[in-house]
Coordinates of C-alpha atoms (C1' of nucleotides) in Angstrom, one line a residue:
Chain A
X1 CA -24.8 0.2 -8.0
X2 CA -28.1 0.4 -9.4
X3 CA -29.6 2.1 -12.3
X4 CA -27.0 4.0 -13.8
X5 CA -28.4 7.6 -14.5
X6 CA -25.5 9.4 -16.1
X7 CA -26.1 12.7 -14.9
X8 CA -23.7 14.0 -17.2
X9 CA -24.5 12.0 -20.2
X10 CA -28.3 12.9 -19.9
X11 CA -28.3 14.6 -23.3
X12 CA -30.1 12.9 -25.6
X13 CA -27.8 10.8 -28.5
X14 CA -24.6 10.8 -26.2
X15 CA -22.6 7.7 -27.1
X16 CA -21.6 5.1 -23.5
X17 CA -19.7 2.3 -23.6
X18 CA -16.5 0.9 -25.2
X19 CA -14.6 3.6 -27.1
X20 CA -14.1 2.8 -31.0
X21 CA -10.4 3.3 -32.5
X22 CA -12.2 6.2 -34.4
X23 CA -13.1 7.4 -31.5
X24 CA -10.0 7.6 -29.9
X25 CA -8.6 9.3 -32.9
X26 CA -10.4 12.1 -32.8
X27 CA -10.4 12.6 -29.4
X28 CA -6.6 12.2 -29.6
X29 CA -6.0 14.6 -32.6
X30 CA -8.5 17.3 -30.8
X31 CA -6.4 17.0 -27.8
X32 CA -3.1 17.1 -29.8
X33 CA -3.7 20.5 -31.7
X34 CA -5.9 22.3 -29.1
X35 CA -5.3 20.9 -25.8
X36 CA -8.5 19.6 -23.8
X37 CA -9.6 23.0 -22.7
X38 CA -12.5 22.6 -21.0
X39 CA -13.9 19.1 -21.1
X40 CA -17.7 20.3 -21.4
X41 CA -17.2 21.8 -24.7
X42 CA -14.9 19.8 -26.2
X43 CA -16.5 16.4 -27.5
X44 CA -18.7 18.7 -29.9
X45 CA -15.5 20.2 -30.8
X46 CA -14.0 17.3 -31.8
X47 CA -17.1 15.4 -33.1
X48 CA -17.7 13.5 -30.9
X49 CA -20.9 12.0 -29.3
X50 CA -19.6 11.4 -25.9
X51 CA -20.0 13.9 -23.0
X52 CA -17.2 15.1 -21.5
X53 CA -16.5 13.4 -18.4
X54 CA -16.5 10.2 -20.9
X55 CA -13.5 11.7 -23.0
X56 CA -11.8 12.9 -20.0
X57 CA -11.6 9.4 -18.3
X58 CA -10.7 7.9 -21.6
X59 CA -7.5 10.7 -22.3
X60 CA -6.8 10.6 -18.5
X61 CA -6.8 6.2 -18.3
X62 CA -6.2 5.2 -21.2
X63 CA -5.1 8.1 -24.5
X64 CA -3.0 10.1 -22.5
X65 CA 0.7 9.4 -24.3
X66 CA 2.2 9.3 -20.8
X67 CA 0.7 6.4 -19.7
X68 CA 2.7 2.9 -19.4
X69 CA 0.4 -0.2 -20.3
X70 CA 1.3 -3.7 -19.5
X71 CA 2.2 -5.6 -16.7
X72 CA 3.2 -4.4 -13.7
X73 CA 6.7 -5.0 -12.9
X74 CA 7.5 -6.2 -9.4
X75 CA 8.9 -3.4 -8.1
X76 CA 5.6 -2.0 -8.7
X77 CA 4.1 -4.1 -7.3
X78 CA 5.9 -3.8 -4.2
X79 CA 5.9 -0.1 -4.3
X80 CA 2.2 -0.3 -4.9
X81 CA 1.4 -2.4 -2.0
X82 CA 3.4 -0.7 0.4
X83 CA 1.9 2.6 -0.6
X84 CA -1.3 1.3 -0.2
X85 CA -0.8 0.4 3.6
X86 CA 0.3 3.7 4.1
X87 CA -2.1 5.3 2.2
X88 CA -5.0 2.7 2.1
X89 CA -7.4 3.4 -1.3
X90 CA -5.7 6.5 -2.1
X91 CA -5.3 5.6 -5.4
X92 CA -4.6 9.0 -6.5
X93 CA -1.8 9.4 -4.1
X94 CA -0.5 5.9 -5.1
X95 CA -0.2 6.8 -8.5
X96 CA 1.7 9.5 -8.2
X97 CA 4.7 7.5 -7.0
X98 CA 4.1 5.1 -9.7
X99 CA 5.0 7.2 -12.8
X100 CA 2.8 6.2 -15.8
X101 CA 0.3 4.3 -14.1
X102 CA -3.0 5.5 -13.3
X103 CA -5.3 5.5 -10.4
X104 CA -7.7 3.8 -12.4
X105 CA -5.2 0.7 -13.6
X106 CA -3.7 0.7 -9.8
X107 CA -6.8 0.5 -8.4
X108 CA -8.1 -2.8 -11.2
X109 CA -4.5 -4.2 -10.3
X110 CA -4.9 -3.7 -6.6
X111 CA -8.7 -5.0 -6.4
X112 CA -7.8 -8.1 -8.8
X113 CA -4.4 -9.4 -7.9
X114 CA -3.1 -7.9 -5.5
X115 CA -5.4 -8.3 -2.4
X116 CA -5.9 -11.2 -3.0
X117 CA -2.2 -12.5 -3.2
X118 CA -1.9 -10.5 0.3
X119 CA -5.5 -12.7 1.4
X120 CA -3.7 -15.6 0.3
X121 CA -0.9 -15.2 2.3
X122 CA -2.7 -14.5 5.4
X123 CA -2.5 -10.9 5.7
X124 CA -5.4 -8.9 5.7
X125 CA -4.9 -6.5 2.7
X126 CA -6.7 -3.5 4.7
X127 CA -4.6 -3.4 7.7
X128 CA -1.5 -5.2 5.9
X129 CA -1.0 -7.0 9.2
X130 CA -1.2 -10.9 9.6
X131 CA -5.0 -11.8 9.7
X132 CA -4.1 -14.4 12.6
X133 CA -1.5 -12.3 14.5
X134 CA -1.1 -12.0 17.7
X135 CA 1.7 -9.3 17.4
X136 CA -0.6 -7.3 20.3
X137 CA -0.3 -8.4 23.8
X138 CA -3.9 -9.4 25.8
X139 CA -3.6 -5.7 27.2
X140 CA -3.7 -4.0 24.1
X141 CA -1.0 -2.8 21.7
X142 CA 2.0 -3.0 22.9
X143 CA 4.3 0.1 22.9
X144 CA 6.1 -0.6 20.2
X145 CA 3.7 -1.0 17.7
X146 CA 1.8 1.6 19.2
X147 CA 5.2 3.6 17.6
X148 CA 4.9 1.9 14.9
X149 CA 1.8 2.6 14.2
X150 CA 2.4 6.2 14.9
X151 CA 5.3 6.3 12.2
X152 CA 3.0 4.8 9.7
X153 CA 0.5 7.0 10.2
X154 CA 2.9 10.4 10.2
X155 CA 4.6 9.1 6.9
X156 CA 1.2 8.5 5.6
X157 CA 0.4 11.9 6.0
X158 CA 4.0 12.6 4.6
X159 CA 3.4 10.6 1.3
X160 CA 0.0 12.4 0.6
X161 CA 1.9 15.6 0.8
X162 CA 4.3 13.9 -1.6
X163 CA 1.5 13.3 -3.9
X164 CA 0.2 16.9 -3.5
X165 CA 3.3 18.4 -4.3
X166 CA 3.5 16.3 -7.4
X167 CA 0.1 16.9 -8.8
X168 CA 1.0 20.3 -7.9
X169 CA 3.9 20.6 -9.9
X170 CA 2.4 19.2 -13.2
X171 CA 0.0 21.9 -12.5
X172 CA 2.6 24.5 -12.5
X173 CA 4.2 23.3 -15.4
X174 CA 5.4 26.8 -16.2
X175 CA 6.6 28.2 -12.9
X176 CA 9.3 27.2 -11.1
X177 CA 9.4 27.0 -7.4
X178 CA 11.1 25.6 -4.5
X179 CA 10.2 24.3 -1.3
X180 CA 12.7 24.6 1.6
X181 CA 12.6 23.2 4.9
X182 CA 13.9 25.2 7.5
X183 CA 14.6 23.3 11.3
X184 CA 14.0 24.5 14.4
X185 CA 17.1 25.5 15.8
X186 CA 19.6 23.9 14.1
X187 CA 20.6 20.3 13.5
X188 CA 22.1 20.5 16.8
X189 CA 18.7 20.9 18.3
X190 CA 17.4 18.4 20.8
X191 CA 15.3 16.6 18.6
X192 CA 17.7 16.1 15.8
X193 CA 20.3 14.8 18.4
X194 CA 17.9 12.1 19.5
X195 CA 19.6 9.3 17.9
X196 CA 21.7 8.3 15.3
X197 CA 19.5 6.0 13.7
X198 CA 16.7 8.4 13.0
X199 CA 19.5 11.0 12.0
X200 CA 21.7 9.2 10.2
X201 CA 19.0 7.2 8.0
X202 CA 16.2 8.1 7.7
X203 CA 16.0 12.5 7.8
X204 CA 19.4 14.0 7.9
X205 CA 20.8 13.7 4.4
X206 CA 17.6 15.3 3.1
X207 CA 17.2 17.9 5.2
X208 CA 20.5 18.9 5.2
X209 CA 20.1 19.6 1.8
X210 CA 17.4 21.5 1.7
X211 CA 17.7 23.1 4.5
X212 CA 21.1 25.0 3.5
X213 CA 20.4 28.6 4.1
X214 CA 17.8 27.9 7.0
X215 CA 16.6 31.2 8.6
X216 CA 14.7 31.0 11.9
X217 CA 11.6 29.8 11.1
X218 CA 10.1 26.9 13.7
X219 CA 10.5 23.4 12.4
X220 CA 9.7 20.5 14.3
X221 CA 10.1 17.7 16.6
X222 CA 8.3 14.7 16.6
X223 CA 8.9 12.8 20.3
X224 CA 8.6 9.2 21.5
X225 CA 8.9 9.5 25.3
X226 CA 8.9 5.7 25.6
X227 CA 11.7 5.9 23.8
X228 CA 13.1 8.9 24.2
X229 CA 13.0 9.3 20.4
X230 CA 12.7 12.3 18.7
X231 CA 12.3 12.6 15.2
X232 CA 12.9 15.9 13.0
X233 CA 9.8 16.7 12.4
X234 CA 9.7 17.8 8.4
X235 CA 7.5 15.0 7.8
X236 CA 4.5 16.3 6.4
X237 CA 4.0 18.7 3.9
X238 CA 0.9 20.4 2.2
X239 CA 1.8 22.4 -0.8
X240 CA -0.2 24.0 -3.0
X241 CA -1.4 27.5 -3.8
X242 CA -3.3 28.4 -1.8
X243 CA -2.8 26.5 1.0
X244 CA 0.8 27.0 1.5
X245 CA 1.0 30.0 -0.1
X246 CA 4.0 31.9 1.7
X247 CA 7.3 31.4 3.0
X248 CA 7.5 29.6 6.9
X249 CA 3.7 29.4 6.7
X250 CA 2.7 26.1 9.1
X251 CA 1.6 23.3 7.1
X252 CA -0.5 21.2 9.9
X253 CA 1.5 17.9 10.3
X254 CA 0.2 15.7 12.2
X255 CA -2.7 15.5 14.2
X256 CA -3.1 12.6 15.9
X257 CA -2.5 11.9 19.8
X258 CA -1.9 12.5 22.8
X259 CA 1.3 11.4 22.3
X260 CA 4.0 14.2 23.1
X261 CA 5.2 15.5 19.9
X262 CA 4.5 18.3 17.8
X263 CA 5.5 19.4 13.6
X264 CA 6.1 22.8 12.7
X265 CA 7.2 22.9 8.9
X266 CA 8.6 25.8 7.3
X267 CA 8.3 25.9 3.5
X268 CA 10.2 27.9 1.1
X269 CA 8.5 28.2 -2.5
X270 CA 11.8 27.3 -4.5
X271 CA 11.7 23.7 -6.0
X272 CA 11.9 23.7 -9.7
X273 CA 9.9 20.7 -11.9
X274 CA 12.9 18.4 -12.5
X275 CA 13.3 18.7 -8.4
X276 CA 9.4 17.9 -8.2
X277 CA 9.2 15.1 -10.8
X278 CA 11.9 13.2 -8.7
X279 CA 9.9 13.3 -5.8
X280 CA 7.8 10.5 -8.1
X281 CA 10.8 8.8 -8.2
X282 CA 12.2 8.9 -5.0
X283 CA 9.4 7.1 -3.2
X284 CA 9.5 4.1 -5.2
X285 CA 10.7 0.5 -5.5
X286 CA 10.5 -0.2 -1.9
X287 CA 11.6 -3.8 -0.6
X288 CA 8.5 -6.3 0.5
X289 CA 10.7 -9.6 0.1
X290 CA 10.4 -11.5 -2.9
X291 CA 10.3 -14.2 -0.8
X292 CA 6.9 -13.1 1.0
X293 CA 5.3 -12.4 -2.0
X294 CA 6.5 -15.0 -4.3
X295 CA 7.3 -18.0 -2.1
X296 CA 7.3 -20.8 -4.6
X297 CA 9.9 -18.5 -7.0
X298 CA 13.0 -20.1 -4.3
X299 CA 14.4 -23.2 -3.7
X300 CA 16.8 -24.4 -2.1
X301 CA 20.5 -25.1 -3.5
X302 CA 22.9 -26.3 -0.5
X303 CA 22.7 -23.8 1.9
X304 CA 21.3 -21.1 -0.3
X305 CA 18.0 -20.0 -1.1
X306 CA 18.0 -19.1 -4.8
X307 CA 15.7 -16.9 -6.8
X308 CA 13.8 -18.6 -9.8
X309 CA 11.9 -15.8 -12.1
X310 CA 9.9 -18.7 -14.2
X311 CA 8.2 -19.9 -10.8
X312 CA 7.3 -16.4 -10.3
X313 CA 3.4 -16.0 -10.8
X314 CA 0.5 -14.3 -9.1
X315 CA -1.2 -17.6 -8.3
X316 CA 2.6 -19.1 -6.6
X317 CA 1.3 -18.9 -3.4
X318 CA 0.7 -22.1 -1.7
X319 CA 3.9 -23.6 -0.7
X320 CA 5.6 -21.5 1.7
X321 CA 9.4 -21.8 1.8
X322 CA 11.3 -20.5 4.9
X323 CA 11.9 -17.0 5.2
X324 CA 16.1 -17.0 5.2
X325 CA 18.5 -14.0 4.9
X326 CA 20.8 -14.7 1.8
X327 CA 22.1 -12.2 -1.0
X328 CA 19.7 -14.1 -3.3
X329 CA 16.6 -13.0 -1.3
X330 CA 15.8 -9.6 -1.1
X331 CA 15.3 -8.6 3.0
X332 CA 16.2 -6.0 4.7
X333 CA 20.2 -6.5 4.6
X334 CA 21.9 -6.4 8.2
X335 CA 24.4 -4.0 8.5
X336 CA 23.3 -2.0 5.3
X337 CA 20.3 -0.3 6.6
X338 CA 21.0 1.8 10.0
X339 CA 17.0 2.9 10.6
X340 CA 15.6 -0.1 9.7
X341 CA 17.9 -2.5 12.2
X342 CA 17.6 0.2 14.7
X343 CA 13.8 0.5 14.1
X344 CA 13.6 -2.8 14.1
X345 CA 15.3 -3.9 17.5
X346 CA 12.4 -0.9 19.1
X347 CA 10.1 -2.7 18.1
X348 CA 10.9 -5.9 18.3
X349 CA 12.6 -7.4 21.2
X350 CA 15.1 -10.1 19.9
X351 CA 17.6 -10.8 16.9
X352 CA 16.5 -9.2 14.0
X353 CA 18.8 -11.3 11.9
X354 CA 17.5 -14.5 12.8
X355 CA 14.6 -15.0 10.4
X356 CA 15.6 -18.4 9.7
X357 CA 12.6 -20.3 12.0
X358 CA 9.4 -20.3 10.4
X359 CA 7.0 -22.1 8.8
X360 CA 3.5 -22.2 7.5
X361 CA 0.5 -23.6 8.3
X362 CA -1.4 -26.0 6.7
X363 CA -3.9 -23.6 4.8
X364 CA -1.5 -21.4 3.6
X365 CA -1.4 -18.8 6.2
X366 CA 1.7 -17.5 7.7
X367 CA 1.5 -18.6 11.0
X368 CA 2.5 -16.8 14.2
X369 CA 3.2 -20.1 16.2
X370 CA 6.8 -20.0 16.4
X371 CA 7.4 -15.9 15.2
X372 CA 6.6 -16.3 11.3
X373 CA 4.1 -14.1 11.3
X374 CA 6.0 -11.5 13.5
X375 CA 8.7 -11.7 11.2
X376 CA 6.5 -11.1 8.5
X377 CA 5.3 -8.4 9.8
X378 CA 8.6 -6.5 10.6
X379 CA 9.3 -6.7 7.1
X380 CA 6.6 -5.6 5.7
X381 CA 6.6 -2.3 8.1
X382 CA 10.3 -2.2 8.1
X383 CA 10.2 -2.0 4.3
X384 CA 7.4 -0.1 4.6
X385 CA 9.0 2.5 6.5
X386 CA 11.6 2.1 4.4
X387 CA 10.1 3.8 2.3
X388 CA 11.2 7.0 3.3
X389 CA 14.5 6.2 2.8
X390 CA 14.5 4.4 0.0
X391 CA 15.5 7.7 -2.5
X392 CA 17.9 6.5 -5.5
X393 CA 21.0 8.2 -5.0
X394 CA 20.7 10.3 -7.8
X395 CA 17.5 11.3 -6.7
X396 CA 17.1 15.3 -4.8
X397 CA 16.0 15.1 -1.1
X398 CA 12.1 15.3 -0.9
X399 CA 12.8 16.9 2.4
Chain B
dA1 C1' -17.5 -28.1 -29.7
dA2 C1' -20.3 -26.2 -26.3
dC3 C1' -21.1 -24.5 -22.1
dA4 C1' -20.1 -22.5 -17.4
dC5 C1' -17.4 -20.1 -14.6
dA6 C1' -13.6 -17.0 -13.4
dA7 C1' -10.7 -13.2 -14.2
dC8 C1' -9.8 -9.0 -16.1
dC9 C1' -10.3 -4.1 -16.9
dA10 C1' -12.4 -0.1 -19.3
dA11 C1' -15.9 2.8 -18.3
dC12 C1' -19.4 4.2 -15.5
dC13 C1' -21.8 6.7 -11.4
dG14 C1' -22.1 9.6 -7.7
dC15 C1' -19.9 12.1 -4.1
dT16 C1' -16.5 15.5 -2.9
dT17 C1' -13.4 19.3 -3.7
dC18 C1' -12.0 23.3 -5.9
dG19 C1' -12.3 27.7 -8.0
dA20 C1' -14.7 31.4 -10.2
dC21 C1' -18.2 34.7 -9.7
Chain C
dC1 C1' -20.4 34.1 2.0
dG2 C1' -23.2 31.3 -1.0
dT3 C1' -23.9 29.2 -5.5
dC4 C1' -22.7 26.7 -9.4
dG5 C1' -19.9 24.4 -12.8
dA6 C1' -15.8 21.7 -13.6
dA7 C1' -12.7 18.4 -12.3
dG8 C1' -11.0 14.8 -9.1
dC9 C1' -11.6 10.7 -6.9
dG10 C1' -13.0 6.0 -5.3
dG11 C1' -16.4 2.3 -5.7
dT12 C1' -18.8 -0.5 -8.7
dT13 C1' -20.5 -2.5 -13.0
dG14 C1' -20.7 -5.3 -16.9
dG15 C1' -18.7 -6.7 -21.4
dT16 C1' -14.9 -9.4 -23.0
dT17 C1' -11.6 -12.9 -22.7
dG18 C1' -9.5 -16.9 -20.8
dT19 C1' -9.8 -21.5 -18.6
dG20 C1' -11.8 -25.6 -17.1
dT21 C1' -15.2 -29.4 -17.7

DNA sequence: AACACAACCAACCGCTTCGAC
DNA sequence: CGTCGAAGCGGTTGGTTGTGT
């Protein structure tokens, strides 16, 4: 960028730069007693010689008494870069699963350790897919990832709603409303009988919850005809005043193809703030093996690969070691995880379990040559994906 | 000790979106 | 419906700090 004019800052006198501790305190103290009101008016309230846009991007980053500074742990991590394939530089959407972090310090983390750690490792941190892959087949995509794709893209739009309904909710901080899914049909509809794997895992004990005291209102059906999957649709949601506005009113999931499916959503106005504020929580703390991201934290003890915090480090990403299954490295469990096996068999034509052949190339890359990159990048979707289904237990349904 | 380079991150700019009028 | 101000958002900059030579 060149020649910063600061439109906003033209006035004559108006401090830039670094804020001072004194600084801070007064804008603090102001904040504390009156609130920030309307930003325009308020540094000459407070004293200060700053415009306002400066001393709302200094409360919002950095003063605001909500905010957690500090490292990020590496479930944030995790959770951050996950979101971000989903969500790509929606930093704003991203944050709001992260609670305490801001956009501002996702984005710095993201654009300074992050991609590159995913660069390192050979996957392009835009698409979040192996930079040398050749997961496609010469004709194209294959069918599978063409669903895959697909899901990504539909939970996408499901996670910005997410992030909607939580900035919504902090807006709201004194009314109380619910939002209530209502299905097509029933849950014995079509779409909803698909198959056990999307039922069981990954929608049904949300929506069941929410969607006690269902009326009639359309819901959804989201349909694979490759694979004669259909999903409960419920996937994305819009809320806010005035868009959603009343009861059973159509949202506008989805979009995309040509593909045969099609998302009604009903929404009920009746989620109260402590139902909203878990919706931060439920998203996060997703499952990008340890072992991906942090190769040089394992080693090998017999016929165990074991988990060494100390080795642990942003920079630990040269020497590759195998990618195993063990209960001391964190992948996608077998047995424990119904939508992610099943997912993972549609999409990928062999033994998920077998993760036990790869290897990595000399500069560092993960290398597709004998399915390491594949595998990678089944785990990274799968836990991806996973995402969705990833709510603590004592977390509400989002859905 | 001095310098060069890299990494980090707070703060900035400008575009977009939203809401009031 | 158009206009305007305020706020939100993402990309970028540049000062500071850390590390290597």
């Amino acid at each position: 960028m060149t020649g910063r004019s600061a439109a906003c800052c033209e006035k004559v006198g108006l401090k830039k730069g670094p804020w001072t501790p004194e600084e801070d305190q007064k804008l603090l103290a102001y904040i504390e007693e009156h609130g920030h009101g309307s930003w325009r008016s308020l540094p000459s309230k407070a004293g200060l010689q700053r415009c306002g846009k400066s001393c709302r991007l200094r409360w919002t980053n950095y003063l605001r008494p909500d905010i957690k500074r500090g490292k990020f742990s590496l479930q944030e991590e995790q959770s951050i870069i996950q979101l971000h394939a989903l969500l790509g530089n929606r930093w704003s959407a991203i944050a709001t699963h992260l609670p305490k972090r801001t956009d501002n310090e996702i984005k710095n983390y993201w654009n300074t350790h992050l991609k590159k750690r995913l660069a390192k490792l050979g996957i392009d941190p835009v698409t979040h897919k192996p930079k040398n892959a050749t997961l496609s087949s010469i004709d194209g995509p294959s069918k599978n990832e063409s669903n895959l794709s697909h899901m990504a893209q539909w939970e996408s739009t499901r996670l910005e709603a997410e992030a909607r309904l939580v900035r919504d909710s902090k807006l709201r901080s004194h009314s109380s409303f619910k939002i209530q899914l209502t299905q097509l049909g029933s849950s014995s509809s079509a779409a909803y009988q698909a198959g056990p794997k999307w039922h069981g895992t990954m929608w049904s004990s949300k929506s069941n919850k929410v969607s006690a005291g269902r009326d009639d209102s359309p819901t959804s059906t989201m349909t694979f005809p490759d694979q004669n999957l259909s999903l409960p649709a419920a996937l994305a949601v819009g809320l806010s005043d005035h868009h959603t506005a009343s009861n059973n009113e159509f949202i506008g999931a989805g979009s995309s193809s040509s593909h045969e499916r099609s998302a009604v959503l009903a929404v009920k106005e009746e989620r109260n703030e402590e139902e909203l504020k878990s919706i931060g929580k439920s998203s996060h703390f997703l499952n990008i093996p340890d072992i991906v991201l942090f190769p040089n934290a394992y080693h090998h003890e017999g016929t165990q690969w074991k988990y060494d915090h100390a080795s642990k480090s942003a920079g630990d990403v040269g020497n590759h070691a195998p990618m195993v299954e063990d209960d001391n490295v964190n992948l996608p469990a077998a047995g424990n995880n119904n939508f992610i096996n099943g997912f993972t068999e549609l999409i990928i034509n062999h033994d998920p379990h077998n993760t036990t052949t790869s290897s990595s190339s000399d500069n560092g890359e993960w290398t597709d040559d004998n399915g390491y990159g594949q595998e990678i990048s089944k785990y990274y979707w799968n836990n991806i994906l996973d995402l969705v289904n990833s709510s603590p237990s004592d977390a509400p349904p989002v859905f």
